[in-house]
Amino acid sequence: MRIPSRLACLMAAALVAVAPRGFGQALPDLGSAGDATLSPQMERRLGEAVMRDIRFREPTYVDDPEISEYLATLGSRLTQVAVGARQDFEFFAIRDPSINAFAMPGGFVGVHTGLITAAETESELASVLAHEISHVTQRHIARMLGQQQQMQMPMMVALAAAILLGRSRPDLASGAAVAAQAGAVQSQLAYSRDFEREADRLGLRALENAGFDPHAMASFFEKMQRASRIADDGTMPGYLRTHPVTFERIADAQNRAAALPYRQHPDSAEFQLVRAKLRADHGDARDAVGYFDAVVREGRYASEAAARYGLASALLRARRARDADAEVARLRKTSAEGPMIETLAARVKQALGDQERAVALLGDARKHYPHSRALLYAHVGVLHEGGRDKDALTALTEPMRLYPKDAALHQLQAKCYAALGKRLLQHQAQAEVYVLQGSLPAAIEQLQLARSAGDGDFYQLSVVDARLKDLRSQHAAEVRDAKR
Ligand SMILES: [Zn+2]
């Protein structure tokens, strides 16, 4: 299933409306559909519930720590200066070639990979994120729903659920009837002109305050509008459906930017590397090699390092590790550096069978970039894949104390315990993965497996028992809430 981009905003908006009985057990109870306002806390809980569905059930969700880390860094530069951005934000990518981005309640912002590759400068990408952030800080989705009370909320939610869970919930997915209703609902839920104007105004201010080129907003709008005129088959970039771009908006953005001093914003190295990575991961590996080969040979690039990074990544995908290794050496000659380059270099060494060098590269890199979560995952992953599970567990100790809610760390821990044949600990770690994914029954099952694993001491068993008791009562409360 893919989330049709034109419905992304609607879906988010519809889900904020009401949580009907029977849909998504994890959705919190919102009270009656007539409640005019939604508290920010409830918005956040709803956003988290929808986000869990996307993260664990949506196949187009980009589960790539380097891409996530990049978007988080770019996003936080904007949220730090955005008006009213006191809440947490989370930015994530959806693998979809269309140019789109959407905000969900609670500060979750989805970015299509097509938007990342269509943006020619980092300021252009930032301008769309800044606009989405402003929809969130101004609580436009909640306010929009305040005006939609007479609408049939349960129908909207069922529709949104069908779109979101079409694959895993076949009972909710149906064809033409849903599509027809979707069109009707969508037309009423596209952001209004007033909301667009407000998001542009505040977004531009955040863009400027974060040090990006404020002229990028108008230029990117124009680009999208041009793209929509060229498409004569009626397909419009998804973004334009939920955020209608008018000449007035473009002119406003131009006028506001014109009043600001010109400022050139050099793109970050990661912006170019992330774009190269998305391109190198796309489609047939040999085609990707051919593409980057031509780019490098003809010098058609904004960043030589990114072009060579793309070529090396594509070569690695095409199982040409030796060629990839040579390309990484040329990449290093450009004097580019960063966690993404070290991770790629290590992956290449690993593919060549040189585990030791791979581990050493990542170990050194973590000293240089101690805050990179992507690098940490790669380091622990390479240790585990090289059979050094005890070292991997040691490397996990401190990060797990720092980030106890990071499911990926618990998952790595479970894998290492499994490899070491420590069954109680393996199931115990797996249980925490499921807790963080919002699936208590699966977590309880894992703890039962941990209890009967037969390789735990008295102390370990009592810890498992206490956690089992805790999760069972949490689960009972959830079931009770759902029945209310
Ligand atoms: Zn908008």
Tab-separated table of C-alpha atoms and ligand atoms in Angstrom:
chain	number	residue	atom	x	y	z
A	1	MET	CA	0.000	0.000	0.000
A	2	ARG	CA	1.139	3.522	-0.579
A	3	ILE	CA	-0.489	6.535	0.935
A	4	PRO	CA	-1.859	8.586	-1.934
A	5	SER	CA	-0.149	11.888	-1.451
A	6	ARG	CA	-3.218	13.985	-2.020
A	7	LEU	CA	-4.818	12.223	0.897
A	8	ALA	CA	-1.964	12.463	3.289
A	9	CYS	CA	-3.124	15.698	4.871
A	10	LEU	CA	-6.693	14.560	4.896
A	11	MET	CA	-5.725	11.318	6.513
A	12	ALA	CA	-3.915	13.097	9.262
A	13	ALA	CA	-6.734	15.543	9.680
A	14	ALA	CA	-9.380	12.854	9.704
A	15	LEU	CA	-7.536	10.818	12.257
A	16	VAL	CA	-7.342	13.752	14.553
A	17	ALA	CA	-11.090	14.064	14.497
A	18	VAL	CA	-12.181	11.098	16.482
A	19	ALA	CA	-11.056	7.622	17.316
A	20	PRO	CA	-13.964	5.351	16.584
A	21	ARG	CA	-14.426	2.085	18.364
A	22	GLY	CA	-12.976	-0.792	16.482
A	23	PHE	CA	-10.328	1.124	14.617
A	24	GLY	CA	-6.678	0.728	15.506
A	25	GLN	CA	-6.648	-0.476	19.090
A	26	ALA	CA	-3.736	1.790	19.802
A	27	LEU	CA	-5.651	4.960	19.013
A	28	PRO	CA	-6.412	6.871	22.175
A	29	ASP	CA	-9.995	7.603	23.141
A	30	LEU	CA	-10.844	11.171	22.221
A	31	GLY	CA	-14.259	11.478	23.717
A	32	SER	CA	-17.239	12.417	21.590
A	33	ALA	CA	-16.941	13.705	18.060
A	34	GLY	CA	-18.638	16.912	19.117
A	35	ASP	CA	-15.682	18.085	21.178
A	36	ALA	CA	-14.681	21.295	19.489
A	37	THR	CA	-11.079	21.419	20.517
A	38	LEU	CA	-8.385	18.912	20.846
A	39	SER	CA	-5.738	19.387	23.473
A	40	PRO	CA	-2.132	19.478	22.287
A	41	GLN	CA	-1.513	16.381	24.433
A	42	MET	CA	-4.273	14.498	22.647
A	43	GLU	CA	-2.947	15.674	19.289
A	44	ARG	CA	0.431	14.278	20.231
A	45	ARG	CA	-0.990	10.935	21.328
A	46	LEU	CA	-2.952	10.610	18.108
A	47	GLY	CA	0.072	11.551	16.068
A	48	GLU	CA	2.123	8.938	17.898
A	49	ALA	CA	-0.477	6.246	17.259
A	50	VAL	CA	-0.644	7.046	13.540
A	51	MET	CA	3.134	7.268	13.430
A	52	ARG	CA	3.483	3.780	14.907
A	53	ASP	CA	1.253	2.436	12.160
A	54	ILE	CA	3.332	4.161	9.522
A	55	ARG	CA	6.664	3.154	11.029
A	56	PHE	CA	5.867	-0.519	11.410
A	57	ARG	CA	3.254	-1.233	8.759
A	58	GLU	CA	3.816	1.190	5.934
A	59	PRO	CA	6.198	-0.309	3.364
A	60	THR	CA	7.078	3.065	1.845
A	61	TYR	CA	8.295	4.361	5.212
A	62	VAL	CA	12.018	4.965	4.773
A	63	ASP	CA	13.662	3.018	7.555
A	64	ASP	CA	17.095	4.492	6.999
A	65	PRO	CA	18.826	6.039	10.003
A	66	GLU	CA	21.041	8.281	7.860
A	67	ILE	CA	18.092	9.836	6.029
A	68	SER	CA	16.181	10.196	9.321
A	69	GLU	CA	19.170	11.770	11.002
A	70	TYR	CA	19.579	14.268	8.185
A	71	LEU	CA	15.913	15.297	8.268
A	72	ALA	CA	16.016	15.570	12.067
A	73	THR	CA	19.049	17.873	11.891
A	74	LEU	CA	17.571	20.057	9.162
A	75	GLY	CA	14.183	20.131	10.892
A	76	SER	CA	15.603	21.072	14.274
A	77	ARG	CA	17.457	24.039	12.785
A	78	LEU	CA	14.026	25.341	11.773
A	79	THR	CA	12.025	24.367	14.855
A	80	GLN	CA	14.594	26.042	17.100
A	81	VAL	CA	13.696	29.387	15.563
A	82	ALA	CA	10.061	28.801	14.575
A	83	VAL	CA	7.424	30.781	16.422
A	84	GLY	CA	5.610	28.632	18.952
A	85	ALA	CA	7.572	25.459	18.252
A	86	ARG	CA	7.741	24.333	21.836
A	87	GLN	CA	6.766	20.749	21.190
A	88	ASP	CA	8.829	17.873	19.893
A	89	PHE	CA	8.938	17.363	16.171
A	90	GLU	CA	9.739	14.245	14.248
A	91	PHE	CA	10.590	14.248	10.567
A	92	PHE	CA	10.447	11.096	8.485
A	93	ALA	CA	10.735	10.143	4.829
A	94	ILE	CA	8.246	8.271	2.638
A	95	ARG	CA	9.608	6.615	-0.481
A	96	ASP	CA	7.485	8.240	-3.144
A	97	PRO	CA	8.707	10.079	-6.254
A	98	SER	CA	6.011	12.760	-6.058
A	99	ILE	CA	6.838	16.176	-4.646
A	100	ASN	CA	5.039	16.238	-1.341
A	101	ALA	CA	5.269	16.770	2.369
A	102	PHE	CA	2.595	16.618	5.022
A	103	ALA	CA	2.166	17.469	8.669
A	104	MET	CA	0.353	15.211	11.060
A	105	PRO	CA	-1.064	16.177	14.420
A	106	GLY	CA	1.459	16.243	17.225
A	107	GLY	CA	4.455	17.446	15.224
A	108	PHE	CA	5.095	14.529	12.872
A	109	VAL	CA	6.166	15.730	9.440
A	110	GLY	CA	6.418	13.342	6.504
A	111	VAL	CA	8.658	14.188	3.552
A	112	HIS	CA	8.445	12.380	0.226
A	113	THR	CA	11.777	11.353	-1.220
A	114	GLY	CA	10.613	13.059	-4.439
A	115	LEU	CA	10.658	16.378	-2.596
A	116	ILE	CA	14.214	15.810	-1.386
A	117	THR	CA	15.465	14.991	-4.867
A	118	ALA	CA	13.434	17.756	-6.577
A	119	ALA	CA	14.836	20.458	-4.305
A	120	GLU	CA	17.937	21.838	-5.949
A	121	THR	CA	19.156	23.640	-2.868
A	122	GLU	CA	18.872	22.883	0.810
A	123	SER	CA	17.044	26.180	1.283
A	124	GLU	CA	14.291	24.970	-1.079
A	125	LEU	CA	13.807	21.802	0.942
A	126	ALA	CA	13.938	23.823	4.159
A	127	SER	CA	11.264	26.204	2.848
A	128	VAL	CA	8.741	23.369	2.530
A	129	LEU	CA	9.635	21.995	5.967
A	130	ALA	CA	9.319	25.471	7.481
A	131	HIS	CA	5.857	25.806	5.935
A	132	GLU	CA	4.760	22.415	7.348
A	133	ILE	CA	6.201	23.246	10.768
A	134	SER	CA	4.070	26.384	10.775
A	135	HIS	CA	0.908	24.376	10.037
A	136	VAL	CA	1.751	22.381	13.161
A	137	THR	CA	2.658	25.299	15.442
A	138	GLN	CA	-0.489	27.177	14.392
A	139	ARG	CA	-2.537	24.027	14.992
A	140	HIS	CA	-4.165	24.351	11.602
A	141	ILE	CA	-5.275	20.734	11.453
A	142	ALA	CA	-7.093	20.951	14.769
A	143	ARG	CA	-8.598	24.311	13.808
A	144	MET	CA	-9.712	22.980	10.442
A	145	LEU	CA	-11.560	20.180	12.156
A	146	GLY	CA	-13.213	22.657	14.457
A	147	GLN	CA	-14.960	23.998	11.345
A	148	GLN	CA	-15.912	20.545	10.127
A	149	GLN	CA	-18.046	19.381	12.991
A	150	GLN	CA	-21.143	18.689	11.012
A	151	MET	CA	-19.183	16.399	8.765
A	152	GLN	CA	-19.455	12.744	9.271
A	153	MET	CA	-16.419	12.177	11.383
A	154	PRO	CA	-16.701	8.404	11.679
A	155	MET	CA	-16.860	8.110	7.903
A	156	MET	CA	-13.789	10.273	7.566
A	157	VAL	CA	-11.884	8.234	10.069
A	158	ALA	CA	-12.892	4.947	8.497
A	159	LEU	CA	-11.708	6.358	5.207
A	160	ALA	CA	-8.419	7.496	6.640
A	161	ALA	CA	-7.971	4.115	8.274
A	162	ALA	CA	-8.663	2.386	4.983
A	163	ILE	CA	-5.995	4.448	3.317
A	164	LEU	CA	-3.500	4.037	6.102
A	165	LEU	CA	-4.053	0.376	6.813
A	166	GLY	CA	-5.317	-0.848	3.462
A	167	ARG	CA	-2.760	-3.595	3.352
A	168	SER	CA	-2.918	-4.922	6.876
A	169	ARG	CA	-6.646	-4.400	7.352
A	170	PRO	CA	-8.320	-5.769	4.223
A	171	ASP	CA	-11.716	-5.431	5.892
A	172	LEU	CA	-11.305	-1.666	5.753
A	173	ALA	CA	-9.988	-1.363	2.249
A	174	SER	CA	-12.452	-1.089	-0.548
A	175	GLY	CA	-12.286	0.390	-3.987
A	176	ALA	CA	-14.428	2.874	-5.832
A	177	ALA	CA	-16.771	3.908	-3.031
A	178	VAL	CA	-13.838	4.890	-0.863
A	179	ALA	CA	-12.204	6.801	-3.705
A	180	ALA	CA	-15.360	8.785	-4.395
A	181	GLN	CA	-15.825	9.717	-0.763
A	182	ALA	CA	-12.165	10.511	-0.445
A	183	GLY	CA	-12.498	13.130	-3.153
A	184	ALA	CA	-15.438	14.738	-1.409
A	185	VAL	CA	-13.788	14.838	1.968
A	186	GLN	CA	-10.467	15.974	0.582
A	187	SER	CA	-11.924	19.031	-1.124
A	188	GLN	CA	-13.132	20.238	2.259
A	189	LEU	CA	-9.909	19.554	4.043
A	190	ALA	CA	-7.265	21.157	1.868
A	191	TYR	CA	-5.694	23.992	3.803
A	192	SER	CA	-7.565	27.263	3.400
A	193	ARG	CA	-5.966	30.328	1.843
A	194	ASP	CA	-5.726	31.978	5.235
A	195	PHE	CA	-3.884	29.013	6.684
A	196	GLU	CA	-1.581	28.871	3.669
A	197	ARG	CA	-0.804	32.554	3.994
A	198	GLU	CA	-0.058	32.172	7.684
A	199	ALA	CA	2.145	29.098	7.147
A	200	ASP	CA	4.043	30.945	4.385
A	201	ARG	CA	4.564	34.031	6.508
A	202	LEU	CA	5.777	32.172	9.603
A	203	GLY	CA	7.662	29.623	7.531
A	204	LEU	CA	9.570	32.372	5.748
A	205	ARG	CA	10.485	33.959	9.062
A	206	ALA	CA	11.823	30.632	10.369
A	207	LEU	CA	13.726	30.096	7.118
A	208	GLU	CA	15.363	33.490	7.446
A	209	ASN	CA	16.105	33.129	11.165
A	210	ALA	CA	17.673	29.713	10.635
A	211	GLY	CA	20.079	31.209	8.113
A	212	PHE	CA	18.626	29.804	4.886
A	213	ASP	CA	18.065	31.744	1.688
A	214	PRO	CA	14.573	33.283	2.058
A	215	HIS	CA	14.239	33.629	-1.722
A	216	ALA	CA	14.125	29.853	-2.001
A	217	MET	CA	10.486	29.662	-0.949
A	218	ALA	CA	9.124	31.639	-3.900
A	219	SER	CA	11.465	29.952	-6.345
A	220	PHE	CA	10.410	26.493	-5.209
A	221	PHE	CA	6.705	27.386	-5.396
A	222	GLU	CA	7.265	28.551	-8.955
A	223	LYS	CA	9.069	25.357	-9.805
A	224	MET	CA	6.172	23.290	-8.473
A	225	GLN	CA	3.641	25.379	-10.337
A	226	ARG	CA	5.598	25.024	-13.571
A	227	ALA	CA	5.749	21.277	-13.031
A	228	SER	CA	1.979	21.155	-12.584
A	229	ARG	CA	1.384	23.054	-15.841
A	230	ILE	CA	3.680	20.753	-17.765
A	231	ALA	CA	1.818	17.675	-16.540
A	232	ASP	CA	-1.053	17.703	-19.044
A	233	ASP	CA	-2.481	14.401	-17.861
A	234	GLY	CA	-4.086	16.194	-14.945
A	235	THR	CA	-1.616	14.920	-12.413
A	236	MET	CA	-0.628	17.660	-10.092
A	237	PRO	CA	2.180	17.450	-7.590
A	238	GLY	CA	0.500	16.172	-4.427
A	239	TYR	CA	1.728	19.149	-2.525
A	240	LEU	CA	-0.345	21.540	-4.627
A	241	ARG	CA	-3.552	19.690	-3.837
A	242	THR	CA	-3.301	20.125	-0.086
A	243	HIS	CA	-1.391	23.409	-0.211
A	244	PRO	CA	-2.773	25.235	-3.252
A	245	VAL	CA	-0.041	27.443	-4.700
A	246	THR	CA	-1.442	30.580	-6.252
A	247	PHE	CA	0.233	33.469	-8.037
A	248	GLU	CA	-0.704	35.495	-4.996
A	249	ARG	CA	1.291	33.176	-2.722
A	250	ILE	CA	4.297	33.308	-5.016
A	251	ALA	CA	4.125	37.096	-5.229
A	252	ASP	CA	3.757	37.387	-1.443
A	253	ALA	CA	6.757	35.158	-0.845
A	254	GLN	CA	8.777	37.137	-3.386
A	255	ASN	CA	7.819	40.483	-1.865
A	256	ARG	CA	8.624	39.422	1.659
A	257	ALA	CA	11.946	37.931	0.597
A	258	ALA	CA	12.793	41.037	-1.436
A	259	ALA	CA	12.655	43.099	1.740
A	260	LEU	CA	15.282	40.869	3.320
A	261	PRO	CA	18.998	41.140	2.673
A	262	TYR	CA	20.329	38.637	0.157
A	263	ARG	CA	21.942	35.722	1.836
A	264	GLN	CA	23.664	32.827	0.236
A	265	HIS	CA	23.273	29.582	2.099
A	266	PRO	CA	25.870	26.948	1.262
A	267	ASP	CA	24.228	23.516	1.170
A	268	SER	CA	25.419	21.108	3.834
A	269	ALA	CA	27.496	18.163	2.688
A	270	GLU	CA	24.764	15.872	4.028
A	271	PHE	CA	22.097	17.459	1.815
A	272	GLN	CA	24.033	16.386	-1.272
A	273	LEU	CA	24.985	12.990	0.193
A	274	VAL	CA	21.403	12.167	1.162
A	275	ARG	CA	20.196	13.029	-2.360
A	276	ALA	CA	22.920	10.842	-3.840
A	277	LYS	CA	22.022	8.017	-1.481
A	278	LEU	CA	18.332	8.140	-2.424
A	279	ARG	CA	19.266	8.083	-6.105
A	280	ALA	CA	21.773	5.243	-5.652
A	281	ASP	CA	19.222	3.147	-3.725
A	282	HIS	CA	16.544	3.619	-6.348
A	283	GLY	CA	15.655	1.076	-9.021
A	284	ASP	CA	18.019	-1.373	-10.633
A	285	ALA	CA	21.528	-1.306	-9.146
A	286	ARG	CA	23.251	-1.487	-12.532
A	287	ASP	CA	21.210	1.447	-13.824
A	288	ALA	CA	22.229	3.429	-10.756
A	289	VAL	CA	25.897	2.606	-11.452
A	290	GLY	CA	25.460	3.745	-15.063
A	291	TYR	CA	23.819	6.970	-13.981
A	292	PHE	CA	26.496	7.962	-11.460
A	293	ASP	CA	29.263	6.760	-13.732
A	294	ALA	CA	28.106	9.232	-16.375
A	295	VAL	CA	27.629	12.001	-13.810
A	296	VAL	CA	31.176	11.568	-12.503
A	297	ARG	CA	32.765	11.159	-15.942
A	298	GLU	CA	31.070	14.220	-17.404
A	299	GLY	CA	31.492	16.305	-14.262
A	300	ARG	CA	27.725	17.003	-14.076
A	301	TYR	CA	27.450	17.531	-10.341
A	302	ALA	CA	27.005	20.193	-7.700
A	303	SER	CA	29.263	18.234	-5.369
A	304	GLU	CA	31.995	15.894	-6.553
A	305	ALA	CA	32.021	14.132	-3.175
A	306	ALA	CA	28.279	13.400	-3.413
A	307	ALA	CA	28.614	12.135	-6.990
A	308	ARG	CA	31.414	9.777	-5.989
A	309	TYR	CA	29.491	8.755	-2.870
A	310	GLY	CA	26.524	7.895	-5.116
A	311	LEU	CA	28.753	5.909	-7.484
A	312	ALA	CA	30.395	3.973	-4.636
A	313	SER	CA	26.991	3.221	-3.056
A	314	ALA	CA	25.586	2.016	-6.371
A	315	LEU	CA	28.675	-0.140	-7.010
A	316	LEU	CA	28.295	-1.697	-3.570
A	317	ARG	CA	24.638	-2.445	-4.310
A	318	ALA	CA	25.681	-3.992	-7.616
A	319	ARG	CA	28.062	-6.288	-5.681
A	320	ARG	CA	31.152	-4.659	-7.121
A	321	ALA	CA	32.831	-4.094	-3.768
A	322	ARG	CA	36.334	-3.791	-5.188
A	323	ASP	CA	35.294	-0.998	-7.558
A	324	ALA	CA	33.349	0.619	-4.725
A	325	ASP	CA	36.479	0.563	-2.575
A	326	ALA	CA	38.472	2.338	-5.285
A	327	GLU	CA	35.702	4.917	-5.617
A	328	VAL	CA	35.704	5.539	-1.847
A	329	ALA	CA	39.444	6.235	-2.088
A	330	ARG	CA	38.750	8.857	-4.784
A	331	LEU	CA	35.910	10.230	-2.659
A	332	ARG	CA	38.308	10.701	0.256
A	333	LYS	CA	40.659	12.678	-2.026
A	334	THR	CA	37.936	15.344	-2.311
A	335	SER	CA	38.576	15.971	1.431
A	336	ALA	CA	34.892	15.439	2.166
A	337	GLU	CA	34.184	13.892	5.548
A	338	GLY	CA	31.312	12.925	7.776
A	339	PRO	CA	29.536	9.962	9.332
A	340	MET	CA	27.817	8.924	6.102
A	341	ILE	CA	31.138	8.611	4.288
A	342	GLU	CA	32.698	6.576	7.117
A	343	THR	CA	29.692	4.261	7.201
A	344	LEU	CA	29.850	3.672	3.454
A	345	ALA	CA	33.603	3.040	3.657
A	346	ALA	CA	33.015	0.484	6.414
A	347	ARG	CA	30.211	-1.233	4.486
A	348	VAL	CA	32.542	-1.597	1.523
A	349	LYS	CA	35.277	-3.119	3.702
A	350	GLN	CA	32.713	-5.470	5.188
A	351	ALA	CA	31.625	-6.564	1.709
A	352	LEU	CA	35.276	-7.259	0.919
A	353	GLY	CA	35.429	-9.525	3.974
A	354	ASP	CA	37.612	-7.158	5.973
A	355	GLN	CA	35.547	-7.104	9.171
A	356	GLU	CA	38.378	-5.783	11.261
A	357	ARG	CA	38.879	-2.704	9.108
A	358	ALA	CA	35.114	-2.085	9.017
A	359	VAL	CA	34.882	-2.166	12.809
A	360	ALA	CA	37.961	0.052	13.190
A	361	LEU	CA	36.607	2.658	10.758
A	362	LEU	CA	33.288	2.879	12.578
A	363	GLY	CA	34.891	2.848	16.020
A	364	ASP	CA	37.097	5.803	15.053
A	365	ALA	CA	34.211	7.594	13.392
A	366	ARG	CA	32.123	7.339	16.550
A	367	LYS	CA	34.838	9.197	18.437
A	368	HIS	CA	34.626	12.001	15.874
A	369	TYR	CA	30.831	12.055	15.682
A	370	PRO	CA	29.619	10.839	19.091
A	371	HIS	CA	26.065	12.131	18.535
A	372	SER	CA	25.348	10.294	15.312
A	373	ARG	CA	22.771	7.601	16.028
A	374	ALA	CA	23.116	6.252	12.482
A	375	LEU	CA	26.809	5.685	13.076
A	376	LEU	CA	26.075	3.904	16.355
A	377	TYR	CA	23.638	1.503	14.660
A	378	ALA	CA	26.170	0.804	11.925
A	379	HIS	CA	28.963	0.191	14.442
A	380	VAL	CA	26.926	-2.219	16.554
A	381	GLY	CA	25.526	-3.853	13.404
A	382	VAL	CA	28.973	-4.536	11.968
A	383	LEU	CA	30.198	-5.941	15.304
A	384	HIS	CA	27.191	-8.264	15.414
A	385	GLU	CA	27.530	-9.331	11.785
A	386	GLY	CA	31.213	-10.061	12.408
A	387	GLY	CA	30.326	-12.366	15.312
A	388	ARG	CA	31.585	-9.962	17.979
A	389	ASP	CA	28.327	-9.926	19.919
A	390	LYS	CA	29.875	-9.368	23.343
A	391	ASP	CA	31.617	-6.245	22.050
A	392	ALA	CA	28.392	-5.168	20.406
A	393	LEU	CA	26.510	-5.482	23.712
A	394	THR	CA	29.211	-3.464	25.464
A	395	ALA	CA	28.918	-0.767	22.809
A	396	LEU	CA	25.157	-0.684	23.426
A	397	THR	CA	25.292	-0.203	27.199
A	398	GLU	CA	25.803	3.549	27.418
A	399	PRO	CA	23.572	4.489	24.448
A	400	MET	CA	20.714	2.412	25.886
A	401	ARG	CA	20.959	4.354	29.091
A	402	LEU	CA	20.882	7.602	27.130
A	403	TYR	CA	18.087	6.626	24.709
A	404	PRO	CA	15.914	4.062	26.500
A	405	LYS	CA	13.027	4.597	24.049
A	406	ASP	CA	15.022	3.792	20.929
A	407	ALA	CA	13.482	0.554	19.632
A	408	ALA	CA	16.361	0.016	17.195
A	409	LEU	CA	18.807	-0.322	20.102
A	410	HIS	CA	16.628	-2.938	21.824
A	411	GLN	CA	16.318	-4.779	18.512
A	412	LEU	CA	20.094	-4.874	18.096
A	413	GLN	CA	20.431	-6.074	21.672
A	414	ALA	CA	17.926	-8.897	21.049
A	415	LYS	CA	19.877	-9.989	17.958
A	416	CYS	CA	23.167	-10.084	19.877
A	417	TYR	CA	21.649	-12.108	22.730
A	418	ALA	CA	20.124	-14.501	20.196
A	419	ALA	CA	23.506	-14.992	18.545
A	420	LEU	CA	25.044	-15.716	21.964
A	421	GLY	CA	22.293	-18.246	22.742
A	422	LYS	CA	21.042	-16.254	25.737
A	423	ARG	CA	17.363	-16.954	25.297
A	424	LEU	CA	15.858	-15.266	28.357
A	425	LEU	CA	17.714	-12.040	27.617
A	426	GLN	CA	16.855	-12.253	23.923
A	427	HIS	CA	13.102	-12.488	24.554
A	428	GLN	CA	13.288	-9.853	27.260
A	429	ALA	CA	14.929	-7.405	24.831
A	430	GLN	CA	12.459	-8.336	22.073
A	431	ALA	CA	9.586	-7.625	24.474
A	432	GLU	CA	10.835	-4.048	24.890
A	433	VAL	CA	10.955	-3.650	21.107
A	434	TYR	CA	7.262	-4.561	20.950
A	435	VAL	CA	6.385	-2.265	23.839
A	436	LEU	CA	7.976	0.637	21.985
A	437	GLN	CA	6.153	-0.389	18.815
A	438	GLY	CA	2.870	-0.237	20.712
A	439	SER	CA	2.092	-3.925	20.632
A	440	LEU	CA	1.576	-5.120	24.203
A	441	PRO	CA	0.222	-8.599	23.393
A	442	ALA	CA	3.370	-9.402	21.401
A	443	ALA	CA	5.508	-8.046	24.243
A	444	ILE	CA	3.685	-10.186	26.806
A	445	GLU	CA	4.201	-13.252	24.637
A	446	GLN	CA	7.945	-12.540	24.501
A	447	LEU	CA	8.142	-12.266	28.285
A	448	GLN	CA	6.344	-15.599	28.609
A	449	LEU	CA	8.954	-17.082	26.285
A	450	ALA	CA	11.651	-15.472	28.438
A	451	ARG	CA	10.215	-17.116	31.553
A	452	SER	CA	10.177	-20.557	30.021
A	453	ALA	CA	13.550	-20.180	28.297
A	454	GLY	CA	15.206	-22.033	31.168
A	455	ASP	CA	18.500	-20.166	31.091
A	456	GLY	CA	17.837	-17.411	33.595
A	457	ASP	CA	18.863	-17.079	37.221
A	458	PHE	CA	16.519	-16.192	40.053
A	459	TYR	CA	17.198	-12.489	39.810
A	460	GLN	CA	16.630	-12.358	36.038
A	461	LEU	CA	13.393	-14.313	36.376
A	462	SER	CA	12.022	-11.960	39.002
A	463	VAL	CA	12.777	-8.974	36.758
A	464	VAL	CA	10.875	-10.683	33.930
A	465	ASP	CA	7.965	-11.471	36.267
A	466	ALA	CA	7.704	-7.891	37.476
A	467	ARG	CA	7.712	-6.551	33.916
A	468	LEU	CA	5.165	-9.146	32.837
A	469	LYS	CA	2.828	-8.107	35.630
A	470	ASP	CA	3.279	-4.460	34.692
A	471	LEU	CA	2.557	-5.033	30.991
A	472	ARG	CA	-0.475	-7.241	31.705
A	473	SER	CA	-2.088	-4.512	33.761
A	474	GLN	CA	-1.269	-1.911	31.090
A	475	HIS	CA	-2.838	-4.147	28.481
A	476	ALA	CA	-5.938	-4.746	30.600
A	477	ALA	CA	-6.376	-0.985	30.936
A	478	GLU	CA	-6.081	-0.577	27.152
A	479	VAL	CA	-8.737	-3.227	26.536
A	480	ARG	CA	-10.998	-1.543	29.098
A	481	ASP	CA	-10.589	1.851	27.393
A	482	ALA	CA	-11.362	0.396	23.993
A	483	LYS	CA	-14.639	-1.075	25.278
A	484	ARG	CA	-15.795	2.100	26.934
B	1	ZN	ZN	0.261	24.448	3.459
